[in-house]
PDB file of C-alpha atoms in Angstrom:
ATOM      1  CA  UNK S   1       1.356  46.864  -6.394  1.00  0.00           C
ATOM      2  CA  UNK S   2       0.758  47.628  -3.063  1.00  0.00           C
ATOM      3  CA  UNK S   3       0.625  45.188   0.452  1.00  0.00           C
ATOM      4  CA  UNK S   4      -2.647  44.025   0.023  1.00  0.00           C
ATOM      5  CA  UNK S   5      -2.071  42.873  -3.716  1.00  0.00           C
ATOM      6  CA  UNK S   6       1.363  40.507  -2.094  1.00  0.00           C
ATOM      7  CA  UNK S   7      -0.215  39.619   0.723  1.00  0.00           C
ATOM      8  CA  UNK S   8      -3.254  38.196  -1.672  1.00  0.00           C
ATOM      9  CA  UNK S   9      -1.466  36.473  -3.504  1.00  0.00           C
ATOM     10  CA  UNK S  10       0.267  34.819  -0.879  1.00  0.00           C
ATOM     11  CA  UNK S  11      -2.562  33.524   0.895  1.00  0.00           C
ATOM     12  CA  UNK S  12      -4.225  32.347  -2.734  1.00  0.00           C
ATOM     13  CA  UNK S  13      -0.335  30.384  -3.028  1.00  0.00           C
ATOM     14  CA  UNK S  14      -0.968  28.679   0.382  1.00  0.00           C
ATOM     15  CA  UNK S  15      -4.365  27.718  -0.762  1.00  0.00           C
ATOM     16  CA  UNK S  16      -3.832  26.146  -3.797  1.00  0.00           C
ATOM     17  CA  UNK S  17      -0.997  24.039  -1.850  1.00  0.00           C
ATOM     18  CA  UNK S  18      -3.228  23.060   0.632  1.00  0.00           C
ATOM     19  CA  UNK S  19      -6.160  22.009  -1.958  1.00  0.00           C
ATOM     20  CA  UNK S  20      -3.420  21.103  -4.622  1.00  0.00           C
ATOM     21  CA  UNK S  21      -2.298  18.425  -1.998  1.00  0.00           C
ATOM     22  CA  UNK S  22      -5.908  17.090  -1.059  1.00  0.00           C
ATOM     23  CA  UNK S  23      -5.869  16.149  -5.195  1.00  0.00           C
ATOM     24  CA  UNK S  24      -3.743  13.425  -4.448  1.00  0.00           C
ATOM     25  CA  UNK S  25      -1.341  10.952  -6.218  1.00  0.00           C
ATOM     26  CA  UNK S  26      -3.312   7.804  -6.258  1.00  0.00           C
ATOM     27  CA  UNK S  27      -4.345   6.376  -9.542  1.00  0.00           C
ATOM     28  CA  UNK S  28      -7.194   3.957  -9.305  1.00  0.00           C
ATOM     29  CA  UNK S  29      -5.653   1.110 -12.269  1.00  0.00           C
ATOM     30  CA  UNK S  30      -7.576  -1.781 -13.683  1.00  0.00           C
ATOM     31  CA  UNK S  31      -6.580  -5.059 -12.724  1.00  0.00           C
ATOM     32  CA  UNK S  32      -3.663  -6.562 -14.956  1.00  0.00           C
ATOM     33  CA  UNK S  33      -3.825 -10.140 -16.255  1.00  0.00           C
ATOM     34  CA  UNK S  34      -0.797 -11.094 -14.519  1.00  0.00           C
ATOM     35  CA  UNK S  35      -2.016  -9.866 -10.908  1.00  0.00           C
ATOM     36  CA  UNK S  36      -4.076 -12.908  -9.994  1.00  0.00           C
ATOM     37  CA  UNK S  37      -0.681 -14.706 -10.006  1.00  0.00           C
ATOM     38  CA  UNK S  38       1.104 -12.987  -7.834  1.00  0.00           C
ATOM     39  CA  UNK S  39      -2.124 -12.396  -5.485  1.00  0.00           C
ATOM     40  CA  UNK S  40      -2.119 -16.049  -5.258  1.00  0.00           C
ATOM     41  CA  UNK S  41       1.102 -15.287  -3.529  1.00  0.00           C
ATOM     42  CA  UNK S  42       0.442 -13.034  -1.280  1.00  0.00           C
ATOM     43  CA  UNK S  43      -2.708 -15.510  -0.345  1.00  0.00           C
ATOM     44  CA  UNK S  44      -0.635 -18.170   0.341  1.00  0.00           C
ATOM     45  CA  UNK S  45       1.566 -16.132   2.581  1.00  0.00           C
ATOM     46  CA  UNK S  46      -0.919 -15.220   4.618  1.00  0.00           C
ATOM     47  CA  UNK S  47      -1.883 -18.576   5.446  1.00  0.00           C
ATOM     48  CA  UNK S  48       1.193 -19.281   7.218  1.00  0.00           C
ATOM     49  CA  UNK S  49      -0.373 -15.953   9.858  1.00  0.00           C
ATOM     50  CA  UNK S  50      -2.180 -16.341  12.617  1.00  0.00           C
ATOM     51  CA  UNK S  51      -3.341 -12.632  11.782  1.00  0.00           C
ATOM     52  CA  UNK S  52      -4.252 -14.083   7.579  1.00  0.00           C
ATOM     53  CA  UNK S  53      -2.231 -11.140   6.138  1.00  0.00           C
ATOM     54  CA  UNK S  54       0.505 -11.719   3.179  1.00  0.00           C
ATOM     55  CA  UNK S  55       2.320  -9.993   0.541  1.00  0.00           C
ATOM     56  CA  UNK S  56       5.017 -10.337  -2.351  1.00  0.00           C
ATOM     57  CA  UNK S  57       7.069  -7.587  -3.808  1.00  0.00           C
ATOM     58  CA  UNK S  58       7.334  -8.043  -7.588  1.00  0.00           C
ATOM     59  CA  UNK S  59      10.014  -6.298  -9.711  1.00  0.00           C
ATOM     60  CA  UNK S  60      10.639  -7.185 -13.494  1.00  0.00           C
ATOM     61  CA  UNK S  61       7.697  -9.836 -13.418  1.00  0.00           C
ATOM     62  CA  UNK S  62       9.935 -12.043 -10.551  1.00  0.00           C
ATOM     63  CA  UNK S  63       9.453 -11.960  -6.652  1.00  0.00           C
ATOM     64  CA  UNK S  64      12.126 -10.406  -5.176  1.00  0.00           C
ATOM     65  CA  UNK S  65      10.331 -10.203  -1.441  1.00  0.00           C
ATOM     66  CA  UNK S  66       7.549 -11.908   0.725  1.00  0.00           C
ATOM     67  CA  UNK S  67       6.334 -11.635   3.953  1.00  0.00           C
ATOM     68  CA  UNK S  68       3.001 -12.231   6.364  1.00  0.00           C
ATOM     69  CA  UNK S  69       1.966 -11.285   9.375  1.00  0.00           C
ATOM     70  CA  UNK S  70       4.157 -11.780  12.460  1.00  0.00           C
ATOM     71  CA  UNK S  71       3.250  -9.033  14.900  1.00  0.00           C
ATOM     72  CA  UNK S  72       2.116 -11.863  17.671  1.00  0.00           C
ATOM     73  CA  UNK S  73       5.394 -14.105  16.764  1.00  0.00           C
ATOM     74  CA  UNK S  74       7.954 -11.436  17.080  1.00  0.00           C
ATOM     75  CA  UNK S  75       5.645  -9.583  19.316  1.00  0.00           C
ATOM     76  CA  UNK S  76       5.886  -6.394  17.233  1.00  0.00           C
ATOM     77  CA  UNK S  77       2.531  -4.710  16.091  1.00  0.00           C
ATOM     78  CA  UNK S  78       4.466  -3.402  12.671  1.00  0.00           C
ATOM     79  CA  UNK S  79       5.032  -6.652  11.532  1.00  0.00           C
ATOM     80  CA  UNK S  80       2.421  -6.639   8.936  1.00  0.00           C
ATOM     81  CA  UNK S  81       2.744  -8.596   5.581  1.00  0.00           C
ATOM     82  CA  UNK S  82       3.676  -5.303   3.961  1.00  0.00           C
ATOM     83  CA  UNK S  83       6.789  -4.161   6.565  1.00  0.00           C
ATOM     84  CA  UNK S  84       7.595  -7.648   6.854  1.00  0.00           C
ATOM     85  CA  UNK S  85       8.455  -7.862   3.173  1.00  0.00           C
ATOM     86  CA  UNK S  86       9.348  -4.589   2.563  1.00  0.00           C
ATOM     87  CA  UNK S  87      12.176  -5.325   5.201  1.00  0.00           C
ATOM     88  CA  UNK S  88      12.908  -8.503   3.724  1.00  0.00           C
ATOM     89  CA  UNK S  89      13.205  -6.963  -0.160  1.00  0.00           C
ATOM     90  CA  UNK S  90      15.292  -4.235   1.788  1.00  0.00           C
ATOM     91  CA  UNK S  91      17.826  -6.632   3.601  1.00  0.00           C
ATOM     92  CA  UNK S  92      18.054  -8.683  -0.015  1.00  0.00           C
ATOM     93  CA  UNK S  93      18.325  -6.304  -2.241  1.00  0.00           C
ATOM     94  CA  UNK S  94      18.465  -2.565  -0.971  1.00  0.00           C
ATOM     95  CA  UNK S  95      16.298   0.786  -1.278  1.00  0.00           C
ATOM     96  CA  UNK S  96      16.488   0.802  -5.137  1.00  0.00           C
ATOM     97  CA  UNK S  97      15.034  -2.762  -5.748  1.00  0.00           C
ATOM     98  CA  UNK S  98      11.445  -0.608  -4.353  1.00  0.00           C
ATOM     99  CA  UNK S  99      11.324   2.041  -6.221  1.00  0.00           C
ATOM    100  CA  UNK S 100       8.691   1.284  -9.257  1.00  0.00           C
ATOM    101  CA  UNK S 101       8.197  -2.315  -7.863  1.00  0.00           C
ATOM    102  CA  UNK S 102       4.408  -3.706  -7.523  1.00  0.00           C
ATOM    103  CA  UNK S 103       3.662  -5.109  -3.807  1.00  0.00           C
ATOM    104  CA  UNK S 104       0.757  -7.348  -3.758  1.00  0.00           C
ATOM    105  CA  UNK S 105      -1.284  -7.826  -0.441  1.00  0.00           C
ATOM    106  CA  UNK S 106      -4.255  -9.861   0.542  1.00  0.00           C
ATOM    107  CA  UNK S 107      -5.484  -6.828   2.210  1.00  0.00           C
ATOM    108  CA  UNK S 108      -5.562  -2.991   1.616  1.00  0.00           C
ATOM    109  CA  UNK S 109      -2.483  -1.615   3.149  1.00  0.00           C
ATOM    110  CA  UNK S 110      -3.316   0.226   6.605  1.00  0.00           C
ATOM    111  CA  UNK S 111      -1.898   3.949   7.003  1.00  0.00           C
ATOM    112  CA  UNK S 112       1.023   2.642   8.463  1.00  0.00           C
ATOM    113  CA  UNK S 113       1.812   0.434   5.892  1.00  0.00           C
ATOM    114  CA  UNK S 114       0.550   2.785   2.967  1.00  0.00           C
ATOM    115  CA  UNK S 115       2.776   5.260   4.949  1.00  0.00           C
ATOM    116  CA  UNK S 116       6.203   2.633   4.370  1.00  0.00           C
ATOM    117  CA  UNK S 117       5.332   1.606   0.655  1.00  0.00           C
ATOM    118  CA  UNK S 118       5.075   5.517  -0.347  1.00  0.00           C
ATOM    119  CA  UNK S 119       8.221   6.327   1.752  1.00  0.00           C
ATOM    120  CA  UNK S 120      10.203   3.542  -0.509  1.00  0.00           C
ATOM    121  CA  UNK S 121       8.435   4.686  -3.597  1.00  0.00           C
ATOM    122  CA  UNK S 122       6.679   1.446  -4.509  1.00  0.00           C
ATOM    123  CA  UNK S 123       5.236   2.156  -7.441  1.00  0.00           C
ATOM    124  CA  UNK S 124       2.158   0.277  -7.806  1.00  0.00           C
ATOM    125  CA  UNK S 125      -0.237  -1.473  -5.402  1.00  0.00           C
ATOM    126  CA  UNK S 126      -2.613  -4.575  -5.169  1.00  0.00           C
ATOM    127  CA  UNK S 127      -4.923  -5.431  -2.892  1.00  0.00           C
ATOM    128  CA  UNK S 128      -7.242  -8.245  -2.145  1.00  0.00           C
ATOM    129  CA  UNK S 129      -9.658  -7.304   0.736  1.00  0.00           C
ATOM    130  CA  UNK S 130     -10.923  -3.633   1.200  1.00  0.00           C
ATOM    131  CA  UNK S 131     -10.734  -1.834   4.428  1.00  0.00           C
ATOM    132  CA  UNK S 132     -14.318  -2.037   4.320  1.00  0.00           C
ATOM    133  CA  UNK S 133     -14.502  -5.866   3.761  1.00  0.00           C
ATOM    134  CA  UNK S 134     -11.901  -6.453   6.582  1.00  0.00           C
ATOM    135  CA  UNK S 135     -13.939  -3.863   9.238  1.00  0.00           C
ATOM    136  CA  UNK S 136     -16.523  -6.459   9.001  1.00  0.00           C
ATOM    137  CA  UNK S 137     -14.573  -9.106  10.708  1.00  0.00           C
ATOM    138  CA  UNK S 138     -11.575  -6.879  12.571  1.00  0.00           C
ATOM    139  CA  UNK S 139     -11.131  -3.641  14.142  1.00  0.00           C
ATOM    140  CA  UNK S 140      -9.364  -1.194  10.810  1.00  0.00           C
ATOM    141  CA  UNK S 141      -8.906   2.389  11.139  1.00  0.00           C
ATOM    142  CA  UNK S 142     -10.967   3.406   8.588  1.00  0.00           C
ATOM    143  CA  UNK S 143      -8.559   4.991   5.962  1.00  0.00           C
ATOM    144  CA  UNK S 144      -7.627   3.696   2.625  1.00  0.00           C
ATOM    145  CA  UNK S 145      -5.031   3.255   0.649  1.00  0.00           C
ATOM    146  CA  UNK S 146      -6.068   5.594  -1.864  1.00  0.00           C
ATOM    147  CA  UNK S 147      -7.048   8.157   0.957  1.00  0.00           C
ATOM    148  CA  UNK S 148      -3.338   8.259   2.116  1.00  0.00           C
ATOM    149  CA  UNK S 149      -2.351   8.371  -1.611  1.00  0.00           C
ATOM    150  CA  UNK S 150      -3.909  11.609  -1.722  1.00  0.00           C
ATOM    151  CA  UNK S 151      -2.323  13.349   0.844  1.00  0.00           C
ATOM    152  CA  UNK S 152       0.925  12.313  -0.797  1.00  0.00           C
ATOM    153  CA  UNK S 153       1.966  15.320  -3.431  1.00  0.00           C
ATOM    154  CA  UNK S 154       5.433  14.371  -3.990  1.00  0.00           C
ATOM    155  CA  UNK S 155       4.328  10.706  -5.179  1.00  0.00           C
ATOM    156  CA  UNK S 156       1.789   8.958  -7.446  1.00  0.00           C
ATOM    157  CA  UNK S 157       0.887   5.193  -6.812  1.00  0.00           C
ATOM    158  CA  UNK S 158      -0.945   3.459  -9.209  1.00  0.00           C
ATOM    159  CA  UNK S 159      -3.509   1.174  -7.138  1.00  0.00           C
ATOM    160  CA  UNK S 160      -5.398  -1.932  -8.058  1.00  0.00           C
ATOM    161  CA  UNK S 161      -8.061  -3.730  -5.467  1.00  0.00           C
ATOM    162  CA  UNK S 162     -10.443  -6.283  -4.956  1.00  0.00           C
ATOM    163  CA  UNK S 163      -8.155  -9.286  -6.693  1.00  0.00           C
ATOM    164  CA  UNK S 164      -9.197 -12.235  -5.302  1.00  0.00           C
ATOM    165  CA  UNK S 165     -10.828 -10.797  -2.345  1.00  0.00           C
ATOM    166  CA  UNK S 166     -13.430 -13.549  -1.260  1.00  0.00           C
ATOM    167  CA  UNK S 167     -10.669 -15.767  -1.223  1.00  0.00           C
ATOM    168  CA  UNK S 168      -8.963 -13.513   0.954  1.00  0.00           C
ATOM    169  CA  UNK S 169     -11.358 -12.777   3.315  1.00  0.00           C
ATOM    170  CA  UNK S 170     -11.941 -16.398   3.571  1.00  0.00           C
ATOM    171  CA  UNK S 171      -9.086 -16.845   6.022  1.00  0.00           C
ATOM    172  CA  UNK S 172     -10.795 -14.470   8.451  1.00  0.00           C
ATOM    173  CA  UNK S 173     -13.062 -17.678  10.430  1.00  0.00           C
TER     174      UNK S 173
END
């Protein structure tokens, strides 16, 4: 074998990595018959915002974790729904109380967000409102959930959307 046959090789190692991790982790899941509960949830959270954004972490089929949107209250711009519980669920019941939970949001997680649920290895997600849906009535940076998912090889997330999302993006006036 000679220094071109390595050095081949190599680069055809790098490239599958680099493609291998475009593949992603995300798996698109139907919606469960339980979710609409729990979305409920996260609905009604959100109506205690300003900024209409909620979400409940469920573990076991019980709510161990809520939050909504209080970046203008605590003046902090990461206090969406989703950090706002995670830190909550975090403070309650540790790191391990995450890991294969479901969080429920009334709207898809931004990067930031999607960023934090991967990192504590949430297993599942459900959204109301799309990023789509929401870009029609506030400024999004147009990534989705399941567009972070798959730049995420070390993790798969299943991900459910569009539960209850008129209802949802009927807090937007």
């Amino acid at each position: 074998m000679d220094r071109r046959d390595i050095l081949g090789g190599g680069l055809t190692l790098i490239a599958s990595a680099i493609t291998g991790s475009a593949k992603g982790q995300a798996r698109i899941t139907s919606v469960q018959p339980h979710d609409t509960r729990f979305m409920e949830m996260a609905i009604a959270e959100a109506t205690k915002a300003a900024f209409p954004f909620g979400a409940v972490i469920v573990k076991n089929n019980e709510v161990i974790a809520r939050g909504y949107n209080r970046t203008g209250v605590d003046h902090d711009p990461t206090a969406h729904g989703e950090m706002v519980a995670i830190r909550a669920c975090l403070a309650a019941h540790g790191p391990d109380a995450l890991k294969e939970a479901t969080l429920y949001t009334s709207g898809e997680p931004c990067c930031m967000c999607m960023g934090a649920i991967i990192w504590c290895e949430i297993g599942r997600l459900v959204y109301a409102a799309s990023v789509t849906q929401l870009s029609t009535k506030i400024g999004q940076i147009m990534l989705s959930a399941e567009d972070v998912a798959a730049k995420t090889p070390f993790m798969q997330i299943d991900i459910a959307g569009g539960v209850l999302d008129q209802k949802a993006m009927a807090l937007f006036k």
